[in-house]
PDB file of C-alpha atoms and ligand atoms in Angstrom:
ATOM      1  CA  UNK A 264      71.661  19.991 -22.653  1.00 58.00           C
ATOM      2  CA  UNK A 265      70.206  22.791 -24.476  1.00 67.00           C
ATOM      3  CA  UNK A 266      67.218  25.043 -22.500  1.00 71.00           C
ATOM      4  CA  UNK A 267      65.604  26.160 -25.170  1.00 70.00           C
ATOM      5  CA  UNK A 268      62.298  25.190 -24.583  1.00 93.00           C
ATOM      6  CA  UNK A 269      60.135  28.058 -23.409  1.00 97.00           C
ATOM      7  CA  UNK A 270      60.432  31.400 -26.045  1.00 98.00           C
ATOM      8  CA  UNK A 271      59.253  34.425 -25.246  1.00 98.00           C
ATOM      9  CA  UNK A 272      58.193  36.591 -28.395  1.00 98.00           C
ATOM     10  CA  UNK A 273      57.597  40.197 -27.226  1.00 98.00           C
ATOM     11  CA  UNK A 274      56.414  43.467 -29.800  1.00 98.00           C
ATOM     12  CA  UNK A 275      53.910  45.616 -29.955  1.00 97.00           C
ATOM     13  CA  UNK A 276      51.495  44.135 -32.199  1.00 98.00           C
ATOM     14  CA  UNK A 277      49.218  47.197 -32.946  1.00 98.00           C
ATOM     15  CA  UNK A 278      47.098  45.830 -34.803  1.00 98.00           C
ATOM     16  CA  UNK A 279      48.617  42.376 -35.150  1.00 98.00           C
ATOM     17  CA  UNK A 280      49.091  41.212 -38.658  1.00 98.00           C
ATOM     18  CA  UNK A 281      49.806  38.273 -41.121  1.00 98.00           C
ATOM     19  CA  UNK A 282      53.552  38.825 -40.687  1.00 98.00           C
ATOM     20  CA  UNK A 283      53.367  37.977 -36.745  1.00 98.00           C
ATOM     21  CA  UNK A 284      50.733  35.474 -37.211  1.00 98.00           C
ATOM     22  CA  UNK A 285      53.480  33.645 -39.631  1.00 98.00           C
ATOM     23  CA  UNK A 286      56.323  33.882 -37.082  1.00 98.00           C
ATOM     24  CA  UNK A 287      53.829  32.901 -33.812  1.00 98.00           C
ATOM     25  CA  UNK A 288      53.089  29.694 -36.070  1.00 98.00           C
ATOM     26  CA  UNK A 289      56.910  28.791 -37.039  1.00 98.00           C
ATOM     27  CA  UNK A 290      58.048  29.588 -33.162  1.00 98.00           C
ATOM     28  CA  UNK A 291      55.305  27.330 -31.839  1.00 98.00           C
ATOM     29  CA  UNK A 292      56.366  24.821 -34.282  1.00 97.00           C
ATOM     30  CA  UNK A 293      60.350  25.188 -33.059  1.00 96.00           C
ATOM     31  CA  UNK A 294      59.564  25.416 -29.227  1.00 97.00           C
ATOM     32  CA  UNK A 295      57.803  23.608 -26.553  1.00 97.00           C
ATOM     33  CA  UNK A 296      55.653  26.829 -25.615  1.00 98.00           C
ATOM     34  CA  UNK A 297      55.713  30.274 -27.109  1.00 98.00           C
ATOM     35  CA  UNK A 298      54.557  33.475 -25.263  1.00 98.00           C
ATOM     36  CA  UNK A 299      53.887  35.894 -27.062  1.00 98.00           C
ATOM     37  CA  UNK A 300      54.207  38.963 -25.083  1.00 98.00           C
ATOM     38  CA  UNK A 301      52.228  42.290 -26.009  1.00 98.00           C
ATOM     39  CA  UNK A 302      54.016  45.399 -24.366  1.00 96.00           C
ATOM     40  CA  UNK A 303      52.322  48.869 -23.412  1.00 91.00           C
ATOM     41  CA  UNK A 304      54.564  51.715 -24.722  1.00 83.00           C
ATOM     42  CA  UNK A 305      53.943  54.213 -22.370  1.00 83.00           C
ATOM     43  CA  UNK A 306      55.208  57.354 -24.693  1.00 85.00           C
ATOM     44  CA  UNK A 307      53.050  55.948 -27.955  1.00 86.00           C
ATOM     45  CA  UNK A 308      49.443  56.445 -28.163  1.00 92.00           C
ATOM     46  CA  UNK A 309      48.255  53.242 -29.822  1.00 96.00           C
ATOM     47  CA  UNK A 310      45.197  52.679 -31.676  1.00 97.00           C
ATOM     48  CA  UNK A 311      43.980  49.593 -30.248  1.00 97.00           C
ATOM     49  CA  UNK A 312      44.404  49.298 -26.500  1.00 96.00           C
ATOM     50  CA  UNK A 313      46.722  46.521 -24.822  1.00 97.00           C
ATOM     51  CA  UNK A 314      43.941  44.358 -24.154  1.00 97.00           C
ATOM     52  CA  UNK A 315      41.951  44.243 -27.516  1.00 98.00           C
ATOM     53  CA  UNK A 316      45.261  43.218 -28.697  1.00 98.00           C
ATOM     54  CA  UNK A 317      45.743  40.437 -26.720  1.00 98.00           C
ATOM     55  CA  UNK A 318      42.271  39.635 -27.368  1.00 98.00           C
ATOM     56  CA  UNK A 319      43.052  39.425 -31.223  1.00 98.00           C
ATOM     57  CA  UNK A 320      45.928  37.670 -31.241  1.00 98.00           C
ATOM     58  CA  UNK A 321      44.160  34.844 -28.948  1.00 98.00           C
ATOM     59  CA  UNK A 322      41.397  34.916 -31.317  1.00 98.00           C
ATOM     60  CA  UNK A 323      43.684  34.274 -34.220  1.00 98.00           C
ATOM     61  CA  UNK A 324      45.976  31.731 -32.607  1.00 98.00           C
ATOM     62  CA  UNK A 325      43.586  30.364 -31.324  1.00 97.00           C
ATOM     63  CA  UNK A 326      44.347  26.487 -33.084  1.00 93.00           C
ATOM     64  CA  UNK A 327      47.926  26.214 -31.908  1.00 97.00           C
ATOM     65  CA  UNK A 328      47.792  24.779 -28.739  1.00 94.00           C
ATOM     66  CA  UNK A 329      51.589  25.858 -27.173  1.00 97.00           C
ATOM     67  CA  UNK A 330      51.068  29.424 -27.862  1.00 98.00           C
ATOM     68  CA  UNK A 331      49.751  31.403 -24.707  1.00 98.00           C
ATOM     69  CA  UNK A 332      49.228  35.471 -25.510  1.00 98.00           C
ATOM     70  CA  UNK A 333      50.003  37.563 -22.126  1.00 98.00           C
ATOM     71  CA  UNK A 334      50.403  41.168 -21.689  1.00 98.00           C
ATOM     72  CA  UNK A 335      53.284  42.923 -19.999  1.00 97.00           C
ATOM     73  CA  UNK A 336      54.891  46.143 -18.754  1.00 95.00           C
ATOM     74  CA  UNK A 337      58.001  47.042 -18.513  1.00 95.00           C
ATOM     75  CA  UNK A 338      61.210  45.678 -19.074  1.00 96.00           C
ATOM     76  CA  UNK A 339      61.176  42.762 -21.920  1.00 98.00           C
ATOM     77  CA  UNK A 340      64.317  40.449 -19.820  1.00 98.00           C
ATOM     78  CA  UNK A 341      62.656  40.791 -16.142  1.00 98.00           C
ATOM     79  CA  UNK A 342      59.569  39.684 -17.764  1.00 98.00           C
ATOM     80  CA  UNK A 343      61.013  36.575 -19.516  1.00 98.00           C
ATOM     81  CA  UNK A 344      62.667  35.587 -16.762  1.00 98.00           C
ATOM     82  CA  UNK A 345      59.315  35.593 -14.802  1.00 97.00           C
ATOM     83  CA  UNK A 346      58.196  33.311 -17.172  1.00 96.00           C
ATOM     84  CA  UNK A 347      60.896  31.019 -16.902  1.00 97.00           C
ATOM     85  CA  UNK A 348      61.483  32.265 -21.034  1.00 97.00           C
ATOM     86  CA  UNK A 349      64.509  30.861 -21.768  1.00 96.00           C
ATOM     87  CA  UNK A 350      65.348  32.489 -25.488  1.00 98.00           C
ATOM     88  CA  UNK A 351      63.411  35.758 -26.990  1.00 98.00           C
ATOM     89  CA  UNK A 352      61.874  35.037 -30.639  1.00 98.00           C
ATOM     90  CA  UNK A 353      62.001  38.096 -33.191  1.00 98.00           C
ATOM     91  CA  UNK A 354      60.673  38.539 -36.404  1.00 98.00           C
ATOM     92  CA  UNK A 355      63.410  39.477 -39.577  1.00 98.00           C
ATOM     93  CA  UNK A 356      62.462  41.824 -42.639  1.00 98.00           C
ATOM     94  CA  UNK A 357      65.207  43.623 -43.978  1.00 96.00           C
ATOM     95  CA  UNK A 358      68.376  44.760 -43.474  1.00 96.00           C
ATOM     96  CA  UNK A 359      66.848  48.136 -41.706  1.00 95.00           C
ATOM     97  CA  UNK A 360      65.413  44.825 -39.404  1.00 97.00           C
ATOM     98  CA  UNK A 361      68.699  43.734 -38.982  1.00 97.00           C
ATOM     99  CA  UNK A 362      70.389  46.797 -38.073  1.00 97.00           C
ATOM    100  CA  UNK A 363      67.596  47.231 -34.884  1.00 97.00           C
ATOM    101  CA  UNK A 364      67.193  44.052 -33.897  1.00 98.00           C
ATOM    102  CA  UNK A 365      70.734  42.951 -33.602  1.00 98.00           C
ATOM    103  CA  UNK A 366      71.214  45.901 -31.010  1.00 98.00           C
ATOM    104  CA  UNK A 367      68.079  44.944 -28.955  1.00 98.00           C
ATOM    105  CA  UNK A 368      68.969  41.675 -28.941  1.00 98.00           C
ATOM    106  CA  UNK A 369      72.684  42.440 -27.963  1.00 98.00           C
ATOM    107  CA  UNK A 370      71.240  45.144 -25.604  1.00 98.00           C
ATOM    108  CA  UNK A 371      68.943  42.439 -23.997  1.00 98.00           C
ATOM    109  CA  UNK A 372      71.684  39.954 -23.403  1.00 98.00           C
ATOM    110  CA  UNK A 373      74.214  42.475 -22.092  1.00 98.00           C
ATOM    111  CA  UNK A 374      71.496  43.460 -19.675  1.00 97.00           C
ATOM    112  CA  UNK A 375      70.387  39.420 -18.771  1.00 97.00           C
ATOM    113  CA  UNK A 376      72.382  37.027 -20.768  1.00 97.00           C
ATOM    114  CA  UNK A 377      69.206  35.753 -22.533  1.00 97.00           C
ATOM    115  CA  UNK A 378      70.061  34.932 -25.764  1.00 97.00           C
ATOM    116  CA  UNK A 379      67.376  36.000 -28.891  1.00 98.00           C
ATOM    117  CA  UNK A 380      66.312  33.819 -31.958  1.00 98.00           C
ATOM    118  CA  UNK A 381      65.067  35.519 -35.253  1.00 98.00           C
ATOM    119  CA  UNK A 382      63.060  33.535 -38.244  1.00 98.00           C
ATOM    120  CA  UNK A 383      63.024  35.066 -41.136  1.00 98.00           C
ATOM    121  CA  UNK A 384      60.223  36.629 -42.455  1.00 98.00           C
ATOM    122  CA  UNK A 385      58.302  34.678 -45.088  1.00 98.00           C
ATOM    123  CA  UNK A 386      58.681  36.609 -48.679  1.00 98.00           C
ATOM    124  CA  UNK A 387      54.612  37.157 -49.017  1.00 98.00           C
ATOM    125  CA  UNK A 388      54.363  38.890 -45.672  1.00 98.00           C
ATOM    126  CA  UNK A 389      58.174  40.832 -45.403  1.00 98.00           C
ATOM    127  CA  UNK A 390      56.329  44.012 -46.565  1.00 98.00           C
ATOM    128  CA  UNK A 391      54.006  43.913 -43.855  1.00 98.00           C
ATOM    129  CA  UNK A 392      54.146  46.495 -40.843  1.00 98.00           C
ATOM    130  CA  UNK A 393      51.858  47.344 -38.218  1.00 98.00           C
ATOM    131  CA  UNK A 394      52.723  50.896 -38.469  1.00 96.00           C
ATOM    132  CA  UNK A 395      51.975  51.523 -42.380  1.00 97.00           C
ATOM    133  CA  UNK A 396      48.939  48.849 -41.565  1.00 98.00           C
ATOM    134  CA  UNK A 397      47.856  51.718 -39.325  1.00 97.00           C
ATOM    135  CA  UNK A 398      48.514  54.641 -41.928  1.00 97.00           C
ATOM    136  CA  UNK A 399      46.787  52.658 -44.264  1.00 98.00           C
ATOM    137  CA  UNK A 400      43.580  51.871 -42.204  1.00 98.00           C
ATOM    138  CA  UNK A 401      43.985  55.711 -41.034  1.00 96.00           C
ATOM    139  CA  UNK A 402      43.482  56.650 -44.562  1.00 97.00           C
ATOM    140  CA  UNK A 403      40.191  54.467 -44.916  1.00 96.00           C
ATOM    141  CA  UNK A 404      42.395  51.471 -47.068  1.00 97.00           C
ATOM    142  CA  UNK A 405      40.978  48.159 -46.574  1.00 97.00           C
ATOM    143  CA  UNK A 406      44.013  46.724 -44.858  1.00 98.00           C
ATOM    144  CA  UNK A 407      42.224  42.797 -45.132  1.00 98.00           C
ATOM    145  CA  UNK A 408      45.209  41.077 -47.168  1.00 98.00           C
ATOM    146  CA  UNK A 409      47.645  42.285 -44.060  1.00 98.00           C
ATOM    147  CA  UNK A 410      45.674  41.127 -41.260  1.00 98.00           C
ATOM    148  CA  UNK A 411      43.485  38.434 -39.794  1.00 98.00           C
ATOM    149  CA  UNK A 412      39.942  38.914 -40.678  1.00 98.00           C
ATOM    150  CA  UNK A 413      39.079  39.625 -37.054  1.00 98.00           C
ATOM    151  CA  UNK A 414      41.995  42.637 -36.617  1.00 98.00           C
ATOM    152  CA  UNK A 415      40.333  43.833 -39.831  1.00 98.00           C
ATOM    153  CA  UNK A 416      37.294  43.979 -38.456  1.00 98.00           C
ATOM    154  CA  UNK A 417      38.000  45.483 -34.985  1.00 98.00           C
ATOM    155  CA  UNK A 418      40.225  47.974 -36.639  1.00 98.00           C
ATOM    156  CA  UNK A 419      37.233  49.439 -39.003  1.00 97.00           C
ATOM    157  CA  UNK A 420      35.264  49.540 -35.787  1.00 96.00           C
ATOM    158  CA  UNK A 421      37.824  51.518 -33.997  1.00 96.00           C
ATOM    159  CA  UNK A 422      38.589  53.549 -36.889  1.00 96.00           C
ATOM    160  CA  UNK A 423      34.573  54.335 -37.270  1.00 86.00           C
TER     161      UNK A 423
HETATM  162  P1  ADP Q 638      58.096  46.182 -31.825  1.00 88.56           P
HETATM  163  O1  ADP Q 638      57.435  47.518 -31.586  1.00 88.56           O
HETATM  164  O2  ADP Q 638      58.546  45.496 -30.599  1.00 88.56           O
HETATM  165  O3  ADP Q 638      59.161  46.179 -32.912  1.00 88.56           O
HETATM  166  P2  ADP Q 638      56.209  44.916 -33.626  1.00 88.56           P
HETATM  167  O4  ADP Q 638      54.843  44.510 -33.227  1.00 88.56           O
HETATM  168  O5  ADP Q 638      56.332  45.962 -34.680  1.00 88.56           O
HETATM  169  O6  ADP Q 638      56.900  45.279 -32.274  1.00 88.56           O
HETATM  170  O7  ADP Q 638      57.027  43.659 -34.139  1.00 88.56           O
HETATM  171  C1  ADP Q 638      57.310  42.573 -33.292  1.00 88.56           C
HETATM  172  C2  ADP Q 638      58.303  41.647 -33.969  1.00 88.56           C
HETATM  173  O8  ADP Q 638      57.700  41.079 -35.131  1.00 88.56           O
HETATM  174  C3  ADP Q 638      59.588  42.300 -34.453  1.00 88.56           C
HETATM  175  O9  ADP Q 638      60.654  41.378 -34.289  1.00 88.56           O
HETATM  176  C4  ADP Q 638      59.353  42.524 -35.926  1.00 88.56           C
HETATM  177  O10 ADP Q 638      60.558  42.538 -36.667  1.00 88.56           O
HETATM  178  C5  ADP Q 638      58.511  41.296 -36.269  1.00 88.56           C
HETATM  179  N1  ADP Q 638      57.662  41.526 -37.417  1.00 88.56           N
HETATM  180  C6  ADP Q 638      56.871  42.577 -37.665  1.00 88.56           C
HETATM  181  N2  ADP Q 638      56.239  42.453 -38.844  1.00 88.56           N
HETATM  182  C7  ADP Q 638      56.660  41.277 -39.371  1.00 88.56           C
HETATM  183  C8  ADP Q 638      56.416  40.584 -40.615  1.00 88.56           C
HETATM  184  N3  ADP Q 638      55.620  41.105 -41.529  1.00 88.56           N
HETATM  185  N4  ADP Q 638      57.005  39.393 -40.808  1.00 88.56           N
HETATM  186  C9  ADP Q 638      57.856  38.894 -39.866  1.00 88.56           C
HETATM  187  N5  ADP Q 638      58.154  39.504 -38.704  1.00 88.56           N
HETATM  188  C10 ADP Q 638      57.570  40.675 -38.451  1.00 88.56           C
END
């Protein structure tokens, strides 16, 4: 029978943004229960801290009930496996997407034999990235039509 129940989708999420909202709403509708998994990147400074993010993203999932938001160090496999994450979800832009993901996803099932779903990204929100969401913001942009209003808001607070 197929274990595909539990997903596991990892990134960065700095700031989280309409893009990830849309694939955190398709994976919860495809699996049981979806963690989504914000990692600390120990050699990147980010602009919001670990937490806040988490705090965001719980804020605006908060109406899908199988989604849980958790933070995590370290390696992405040892900490699906803690979970009991059967399958990692990823996100698909572009070819340039493509090219990246297929060798983390590869990488990750060389190193654990977890296997790694993607969902296309939906065409209104394929442009979207955290980091030129950052630049943007950075550059005093209102970044509003990328984001969830509450990101938006905490980011112009953080940004002064
Ligand atoms: P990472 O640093 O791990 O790549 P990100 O937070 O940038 O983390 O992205 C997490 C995942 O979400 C990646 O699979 C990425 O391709 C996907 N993603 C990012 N932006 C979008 C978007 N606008 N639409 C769909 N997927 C996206």
């Amino acid at each position: 029978m197929a274990n595909l129940r539990k997903a596991l989708y990892p990134g960065t999420f700095d700031p989280p943004t309409l893009g990830h909202l849309d694939i955190i709403r398709r994976g919860a509708a495809m699996f049981e229960e979806l963690i989504v998994a914000v990692g600390t990147n120990p050699g990147k400074k980010p602009l919001l801290a670990v937490d806040k993010r988490v705090d965001l993203l719980r804020q605006a999932a908060a109406g899908i009930d199988n989604v849980r938001i958790e933070r995590y160090d370290g390696m992405t496999v040892e900490y699906a496996a803690r979970c009991g994450a059967t399958v990692l979800l990823r996100g698909l832009r572009s070819v340039t997407d493509f090219d990246y993901e297929s060798r983390l996803a590869l990488t990750n099932r060389a190193l654990s034999g977890i296997e790694t779903a993607f969902i296309l990204a939906d065409a209104q929100y394929a442009f979207i990235s955290a980091s030129l969401v950052r630049e943007a913001a950075q550059l005093g942009s209102n970044i509003s039509s990328m984001v969830p209003a509450c990101v938006a808001e905490a980011v112009k607070k953080k940004l002064g």
